[in-house]
């Protein structure tokens, strides 16, 4: 293992992790008695891992976003996210951006400077997008200026201005990556600028599809931008281009839900915590989707009753909106489908993506249905998204009956599934978009950006989540929430500016049911 020694940089400590190659990461040990020199690569590593490893997290924190997305339920105690209670957002993700200027400054060649500048623009766009999608208007123009520029209370920009900034930064990142050279400090793509450029352009399409209600806005040029990127820029080519973090058997680098190896000093009991939902399992049963057998393990009650592990009926789902007491009764009875053993038993179960090739393909399929692009058919993009997901799952699952329950997805099955009855796109545009978003949802089980499934449901209404007013913790109980509240420290230290933003957007009410600009 290569050991890197570093000290605190700028205002934030750089994350204590470093890469050894594409999709690999190792711990960095800091020696307080030894002075070291800051480098662009060290700063890049910290920021990349901040938006990947830190965002993915591990153990319970890894699972919590999937409660809000209705993939699973949780048995340790009643969880707010499972029952739609949203609290305050946290702008802490933006503080890592303070390391962008020194990362650019310490670049040793012009080619490296352009690459690190491009990376800085991408990370800024990524973080501002995530923050704005949670609350609406946020500080953008004045953000992260701090004491050096005497901006301790940054003003808020409208969500439209923020999204214009995000799109422009991604455009700049694309251009700079095209002119830059491969760089050090990248635990995802090994510093290959071509991969980063493809991710940048693919992610920009994701930003644009989220602006689908704003196609009439002359400033944003949503459809025009989308068409230009698809026609003229490189995009992700397959799942090898996924923006994902891979795992291995080094302590601290295990898959987020795997059992931690003995002797690590860290343990977490995973049994009896998770039950898989009808929202996830229902569509797979209806469509005879064999990913079910790779995602889940069967109910022991159904197996005892004589069903085979290869029978879809051996995998009963639960309804996440049912009362916690009812779900606990179900749990004690053991008649439910739980997570497949591979997620617990394998330290390298699968790479976890924040944005994937199948995401891109489903975005292209949706854009085609909406009439934004022509050429390839919506069905071809859609089929590519499904097959990419299935190939990824199959490739990352050892050929053991405990992991695939003798329902292997071979090449012939994967090729035929997207065009099979009920799966192939059909019906009205709205019905096709429902099919696309449903398949995106299925593909992103234990994958995807934080809360991405919930945000897709908020954006499109798909897949349909059950609203149970007797268990819903939102107020009123007849509605799903639409946003998080502004951070408490903003109310404490930037009260005038955040209050102005709340007034201009929501009539002065910082309420989770308020509709932000991008949703109107």
XYZ file of C-alpha atoms in Angstrom:
520
model
C 0.000 0.000 0.000
C 1.258 3.447 -0.866
C 0.975 5.767 2.130
C 0.365 9.455 1.544
C 0.891 11.929 4.358
C -1.057 15.169 4.383
C -2.177 18.013 6.599
C -5.233 20.171 6.694
C -5.754 22.138 3.494
C -7.645 25.415 3.231
C -10.512 25.277 5.715
C -11.404 21.622 5.265
C -9.329 18.515 5.852
C -8.828 16.579 2.658
C -10.534 13.205 2.882
C -8.338 10.478 4.269
C -8.396 8.270 1.229
C -6.265 7.855 -1.873
C -6.446 5.823 -5.019
C -4.286 3.070 -6.417
C -5.964 2.978 -9.817
C -9.293 3.054 -11.549
C -12.122 2.345 -9.097
C -9.739 1.479 -6.234
C -9.144 3.395 -3.043
C -6.914 3.022 -0.003
C -6.568 4.726 3.316
C -4.227 7.656 3.800
C -2.564 7.937 7.162
C -1.799 11.431 8.382
C 1.397 11.966 10.360
C 1.112 15.195 12.403
C 4.881 15.292 12.989
C 5.822 15.394 9.319
C 5.429 18.350 6.988
C 4.257 17.570 3.486
C 3.567 19.465 0.316
C 0.064 19.871 -0.987
C -0.526 18.672 -4.538
C -3.345 18.934 -7.048
C -3.727 15.157 -7.026
C -4.261 14.977 -3.251
C -6.882 17.680 -3.415
C -8.577 15.979 -6.360
C -8.734 12.687 -4.470
C -10.382 14.299 -1.483
C -13.044 16.001 -3.549
C -13.812 12.996 -5.755
C -14.215 10.757 -2.724
C -16.345 13.418 -1.070
C -18.938 13.143 -3.848
C -18.669 9.337 -4.120
C -17.571 7.405 -1.024
C -18.934 9.936 1.448
C -22.189 10.252 -0.487
C -22.675 6.483 -0.741
C -21.710 6.028 2.913
C -22.020 2.588 4.538
C -24.107 0.422 6.815
C -27.416 2.004 7.862
C -26.606 5.346 6.206
C -26.144 3.494 2.907
C -29.646 2.007 3.173
C -31.621 5.046 4.365
C -32.101 6.698 0.927
C -33.654 3.434 -0.308
C -36.277 3.726 2.431
C -37.423 7.053 1.019
C -37.393 5.472 -2.456
C -39.690 2.654 -1.233
C -37.322 -0.156 -2.176
C -37.122 -1.568 1.352
C -38.457 -1.275 4.874
C -36.419 -1.072 8.060
C -37.007 -3.110 11.204
C -34.750 -1.587 13.851
C -37.274 1.160 14.582
C -39.750 3.378 12.773
C -37.741 5.438 10.291
C -38.831 8.940 9.281
C -37.735 8.517 5.661
C -39.796 5.353 5.206
C -42.859 7.317 6.297
C -42.103 10.468 4.274
C -40.902 12.790 7.015
C -38.208 15.124 5.670
C -36.109 17.353 7.905
C -33.517 19.978 7.224
C -31.035 19.847 4.360
C -27.324 20.356 4.904
C -25.160 22.613 2.747
C -22.015 20.945 4.080
C -21.511 19.336 0.667
C -20.595 22.769 -0.698
C -17.670 23.370 1.650
C -15.479 20.877 -0.217
C -15.532 23.315 -3.140
C -13.037 25.480 -1.246
C -10.341 23.081 -2.375
C -10.925 23.731 -6.081
C -8.806 26.927 -6.411
C -5.693 25.399 -4.789
C -6.154 22.212 -6.839
C -5.986 24.316 -10.001
C -3.159 26.473 -8.638
C -0.789 23.579 -7.922
C -1.105 21.996 -11.372
C 2.394 21.629 -12.857
C 1.630 21.809 -16.592
C -0.890 23.617 -18.770
C -2.544 20.332 -19.734
C -2.944 19.322 -16.091
C -4.257 22.770 -15.191
C -7.037 22.420 -17.759
C -7.905 18.955 -16.475
C -8.072 20.082 -12.864
C -10.075 23.158 -13.861
C -12.481 20.868 -15.708
C -12.743 18.601 -12.668
C -13.445 21.660 -10.523
C -16.278 22.761 -12.791
C -17.766 19.264 -12.784
C -17.637 18.946 -8.997
C -19.156 22.399 -8.563
C -21.980 21.534 -10.966
C -22.550 18.193 -9.255
C -22.717 19.648 -5.737
C -24.840 22.688 -6.601
C -27.273 20.431 -8.477
C -27.684 18.091 -5.507
C -28.140 20.980 -3.071
C -30.666 22.866 -5.201
C -32.713 19.745 -5.916
C -33.339 19.411 -2.198
C -34.486 22.930 -1.318
C -34.822 25.221 -4.374
C -32.927 28.540 -4.384
C -29.410 28.334 -2.935
C -26.273 30.495 -2.737
C -24.399 30.063 -6.017
C -22.746 33.264 -7.261
C -21.491 34.186 -3.779
C -21.051 30.657 -2.450
C -17.736 29.521 -0.959
C -16.138 32.956 -1.113
C -15.700 33.166 2.643
C -13.299 35.425 4.519
C -10.863 35.820 1.621
C -13.466 37.733 -0.375
C -15.356 39.018 2.663
C -18.584 37.205 1.772
C -19.608 35.537 5.010
C -23.323 35.743 4.312
C -23.795 34.763 0.663
C -26.905 35.888 -1.126
C -29.237 33.337 -2.659
C -29.686 32.912 -6.398
C -32.926 31.763 -7.952
C -33.065 28.118 -8.931
C -33.138 29.181 -12.574
C -29.867 31.114 -12.171
C -28.345 28.145 -10.345
C -29.310 25.774 -13.167
C -27.988 28.140 -15.817
C -24.728 28.175 -13.870
C -24.670 24.395 -13.596
C -25.199 23.967 -17.350
C -22.514 26.532 -18.175
C -20.029 24.893 -15.795
C -20.645 21.511 -17.406
C -20.104 23.088 -20.839
C -16.789 24.501 -19.600
C -15.805 21.160 -18.099
C -16.453 19.418 -21.417
C -14.270 21.902 -23.283
C -11.432 21.829 -20.749
C -11.395 18.037 -20.495
C -11.121 17.921 -24.302
C -7.958 20.072 -24.074
C -6.486 18.582 -20.888
C -4.223 15.655 -20.127
C -4.719 12.611 -17.938
C -4.202 13.470 -14.285
C -3.310 11.881 -10.943
C -5.494 11.543 -7.879
C -8.569 9.948 -9.442
C -9.962 6.814 -7.708
C -12.773 6.366 -10.242
C -11.400 6.587 -13.790
C -7.667 6.581 -13.142
C -7.415 10.183 -14.312
C -8.548 9.509 -17.882
C -9.971 12.764 -19.200
C -11.962 10.974 -21.894
C -13.989 9.155 -19.223
C -14.562 12.360 -17.277
C -15.656 14.180 -20.408
C -18.170 11.444 -21.209
C -19.509 11.558 -17.651
C -19.757 15.355 -17.779
C -21.835 15.340 -20.952
C -24.023 12.451 -19.827
C -24.683 14.146 -16.493
C -25.591 17.355 -18.301
C -28.331 15.409 -20.088
C -29.577 14.335 -16.654
C -29.708 17.974 -15.558
C -31.604 18.880 -18.729
C -34.179 16.092 -18.435
C -34.951 17.441 -14.971
C -35.786 20.741 -16.700
C -38.420 19.135 -18.929
C -41.097 21.543 -17.684
C -38.914 24.499 -18.758
C -38.602 23.831 -22.496
C -40.276 27.152 -23.292
C -37.637 29.130 -21.393
C -35.547 31.025 -23.968
C -32.599 31.425 -21.588
C -32.246 27.748 -20.733
C -32.607 26.381 -24.289
C -33.311 22.942 -22.820
C -34.127 21.027 -25.990
C -31.517 22.845 -28.082
C -28.789 22.034 -25.555
C -29.935 18.431 -25.283
C -29.889 17.874 -29.041
C -26.459 19.467 -29.411
C -24.893 17.293 -26.711
C -26.330 14.086 -28.164
C -25.222 15.014 -31.685
C -21.798 16.489 -31.023
C -20.272 15.319 -27.759
C -18.917 11.990 -26.483
C -21.207 10.171 -24.047
C -20.825 7.143 -21.782
C -20.411 3.967 -23.844
C -21.254 1.109 -21.462
C -21.299 0.181 -17.774
C -17.504 0.379 -17.639
C -17.998 4.150 -17.845
C -20.257 4.220 -14.770
C -19.467 6.913 -12.231
C -19.060 4.265 -9.572
C -16.914 3.214 -6.660
C -15.680 -0.376 -6.574
C -14.957 -2.256 -3.372
C -12.421 -4.824 -2.220
C -11.308 -6.847 0.807
C -9.113 -4.171 2.379
C -10.500 -3.131 5.755
C -12.618 -0.016 5.346
C -13.101 -0.634 1.644
C -15.789 -3.329 1.777
C -19.125 -3.131 0.007
C -21.327 -0.837 2.141
C -23.683 -3.622 3.278
C -21.256 -6.531 3.544
C -20.257 -8.111 6.812
C -17.082 -6.403 8.005
C -14.238 -8.929 8.271
C -13.522 -10.172 11.765
C -10.880 -8.236 13.650
C -11.676 -4.892 12.065
C -13.143 -3.541 15.281
C -16.379 -2.646 13.536
C -19.502 -4.760 13.311
C -23.132 -4.264 12.448
C -25.903 -6.821 12.751
C -27.801 -6.848 9.456
C -30.284 -9.663 9.983
C -33.928 -8.776 10.479
C -33.495 -5.143 9.422
C -34.610 -5.161 5.801
C -37.665 -6.422 3.928
C -38.076 -5.823 0.197
C -41.092 -3.872 -0.998
C -43.931 -4.567 -3.410
C -42.869 -1.399 -5.241
C -39.661 -3.196 -6.206
C -40.780 -6.808 -6.442
C -44.239 -6.297 -7.954
C -43.132 -5.112 -11.418
C -40.440 -7.792 -11.615
C -42.988 -10.518 -10.890
C -45.435 -9.105 -13.433
C -42.748 -8.946 -16.122
C -40.921 -12.189 -15.209
C -37.775 -10.176 -14.546
C -35.018 -12.500 -13.331
C -33.168 -9.693 -11.589
C -35.549 -10.463 -8.725
C -33.591 -13.653 -7.997
C -30.326 -11.696 -7.818
C -31.765 -8.890 -5.676
C -33.706 -10.989 -3.180
C -33.749 -14.178 -1.195
C -36.986 -16.119 -0.750
C -39.328 -16.240 2.211
C -38.380 -19.194 4.430
C -42.084 -19.683 5.080
C -42.766 -20.132 1.371
C -39.834 -22.535 0.988
C -41.040 -24.611 3.956
C -44.475 -24.709 2.329
C -42.947 -26.358 -0.729
C -42.238 -23.525 -3.165
C -38.903 -23.550 -4.937
C -36.426 -20.651 -4.705
C -36.851 -20.359 -8.480
C -40.568 -19.530 -8.088
C -41.513 -15.836 -8.247
C -44.247 -16.565 -5.689
C -41.593 -17.449 -3.104
C -40.730 -13.751 -2.841
C -43.583 -11.888 -1.120
C -43.032 -8.154 -0.856
C -44.297 -5.784 1.803
C -45.979 -2.396 1.541
C -43.654 0.267 3.033
C -46.566 2.507 4.028
C -48.117 -0.157 6.278
C -48.019 0.608 9.996
C -44.682 -0.199 11.607
C -46.416 -2.533 14.076
C -47.946 -4.465 11.183
C -44.581 -4.734 9.454
C -43.014 -5.972 12.683
C -45.644 -8.703 12.905
C -44.790 -9.658 9.341
C -41.120 -9.656 10.222
C -41.562 -11.936 13.211
C -43.529 -14.329 11.011
C -40.601 -14.373 8.529
C -42.884 -14.472 5.487
C -41.139 -11.875 3.352
C -38.338 -11.534 0.814
C -35.098 -10.095 2.142
C -31.905 -8.890 0.485
C -29.964 -11.488 -1.467
C -27.133 -12.978 0.597
C -24.530 -11.697 -1.844
C -24.973 -8.138 -0.534
C -24.015 -9.290 2.957
C -21.485 -12.009 2.244
C -19.353 -10.399 -0.482
C -16.946 -7.595 0.389
C -16.837 -6.689 -3.309
C -20.517 -7.413 -4.064
C -20.742 -4.786 -6.803
C -19.550 -1.298 -7.622
C -22.024 1.369 -6.486
C -22.735 4.040 -9.060
C -23.806 7.638 -8.587
C -24.581 7.923 -12.283
C -24.554 5.042 -14.720
C -24.721 4.120 -18.366
C -28.243 2.746 -17.897
C -29.298 6.101 -16.407
C -28.074 7.753 -19.593
C -29.921 5.277 -21.816
C -33.209 5.767 -19.985
C -32.740 9.554 -20.229
C -32.242 9.234 -23.987
C -35.309 7.012 -24.242
C -37.412 9.550 -22.360
C -36.083 12.418 -24.491
C -36.980 10.485 -27.625
C -40.532 9.882 -26.404
C -40.817 13.599 -25.594
C -39.715 14.419 -29.155
C -36.434 16.096 -28.204
C -34.215 13.822 -30.292
C -34.653 11.553 -33.294
C -32.456 8.982 -34.951
C -32.292 5.907 -32.724
C -35.671 4.828 -31.407
C -36.858 5.185 -27.836
C -37.130 1.383 -27.730
C -33.451 0.947 -28.655
C -32.282 3.295 -25.866
C -34.716 1.693 -23.438
C -33.569 -1.818 -24.344
C -29.941 -0.770 -23.940
C -30.659 0.560 -20.456
C -32.358 -2.650 -19.373
C -29.736 -4.982 -20.852
C -26.917 -2.901 -19.389
C -28.423 -3.256 -15.927
C -28.984 -6.991 -16.340
C -25.475 -7.608 -17.656
C -24.033 -5.620 -14.758
C -25.983 -7.658 -12.196
C -25.103 -10.980 -13.816
C -21.419 -10.103 -14.167
C -21.150 -9.134 -10.510
C -22.906 -12.198 -9.104
C -20.950 -15.423 -8.555
C -22.557 -18.424 -10.228
C -23.955 -19.927 -7.035
C -27.529 -21.051 -6.462
C -27.645 -19.090 -3.210
C -27.102 -15.906 -5.225
C -29.138 -16.548 -8.408
C -31.551 -19.220 -7.128
C -31.039 -21.218 -10.323
C -32.626 -18.471 -12.416
C -29.539 -17.329 -14.274
C -29.722 -14.457 -16.724
C -27.865 -15.693 -19.792
C -27.204 -13.676 -22.939
C -30.266 -15.012 -24.747
C -32.580 -14.024 -21.886
C -31.040 -10.559 -21.567
C -31.300 -9.935 -25.309
C -34.941 -11.048 -25.467
C -36.302 -9.452 -22.286
C -36.548 -5.770 -23.423
C -38.755 -6.711 -26.370
C -40.934 -9.199 -24.513
C -44.659 -8.723 -23.963
C -45.390 -6.075 -21.358
C -41.783 -4.868 -21.334
C -41.443 -3.412 -24.850
C -42.512 0.210 -25.064
C -46.136 0.584 -26.090
C -49.142 2.857 -25.733
C -49.260 6.622 -25.291
C -46.257 8.815 -24.588
C -47.272 8.991 -20.925
C -47.506 5.198 -20.727
C -44.093 4.798 -22.341
C -42.523 7.263 -19.930
C -44.027 5.265 -17.054
C -42.379 2.143 -18.475
C -39.030 3.937 -18.831
C -39.036 5.350 -15.302
C -40.153 2.008 -13.866
C -37.240 0.248 -15.547
C -34.869 2.970 -14.347
C -36.204 2.359 -10.838
C -35.616 -1.389 -11.081
C -32.119 -0.913 -12.486
C -31.140 1.396 -9.628
C -31.828 -0.972 -6.752
C -28.996 -0.167 -4.293
C -27.562 2.054 -7.034
C -27.952 5.640 -8.199
C -27.412 9.031 -6.632
C -28.702 9.771 -3.170
C -32.513 9.917 -3.166
C -32.536 9.649 -6.986
C -35.495 7.244 -7.051
C -37.518 9.531 -4.795
C -36.657 12.532 -6.958
C -37.681 10.652 -10.097
C -41.018 9.878 -8.449
C -41.364 13.545 -7.475
C -40.583 14.571 -11.066
C -42.720 12.052 -12.965
C -45.035 10.330 -10.477
C -43.446 6.959 -11.300
C -43.261 4.387 -10.006
C -46.423 5.061 -8.017
C -45.847 5.190 -4.262
C -48.729 4.289 -1.961
C -49.969 7.175 0.197
C -51.335 5.906 3.510
C -52.693 8.846 5.469
C -52.834 6.787 8.663
C -49.047 6.242 8.694
C -47.735 9.174 6.669
C -45.584 11.389 8.918
C -45.807 14.361 6.585
C -48.105 17.233 7.483
C -50.699 17.118 6.031
C -50.906 13.346 5.949
C -52.754 13.502 2.617
C -49.645 14.664 0.750
C -46.142 13.473 0.004
C -43.476 16.074 0.852
C -41.698 17.819 -2.030
C -38.539 19.262 -0.502
C -36.297 19.496 2.522
C -36.235 22.516 4.826
C -33.353 24.967 4.672
C -30.361 24.154 6.918
C -30.547 25.347 10.495
C -27.148 27.018 10.330
C -28.360 29.136 7.422
C -31.228 30.358 9.600
C -28.718 31.101 12.368
C -25.918 32.765 10.386
C -27.415 33.862 7.069
C -30.944 34.637 8.181
C -31.605 37.722 6.042
C -30.635 36.041 2.776
C -32.363 32.728 3.418
C -35.490 34.552 4.593
C -35.540 36.551 1.361
C -35.265 33.295 -0.630
C -38.074 31.682 1.341
C -40.272 34.727 0.847
C -39.663 34.988 -2.894
C -40.226 31.262 -3.551
C -42.700 30.122 -0.958
C -44.471 33.191 0.371
C -42.401 33.123 3.536
C -43.157 29.515 4.487
C -40.176 27.144 4.629
C -42.454 24.140 4.285
C -41.753 20.683 2.891
C -44.904 20.825 0.759
C -43.903 23.954 -1.159
C -43.327 23.549 -4.902
C -39.887 24.671 -6.075
C -39.357 26.344 -9.442
C -38.062 23.254 -11.265
C -41.299 21.379 -10.494
C -43.641 24.089 -11.789
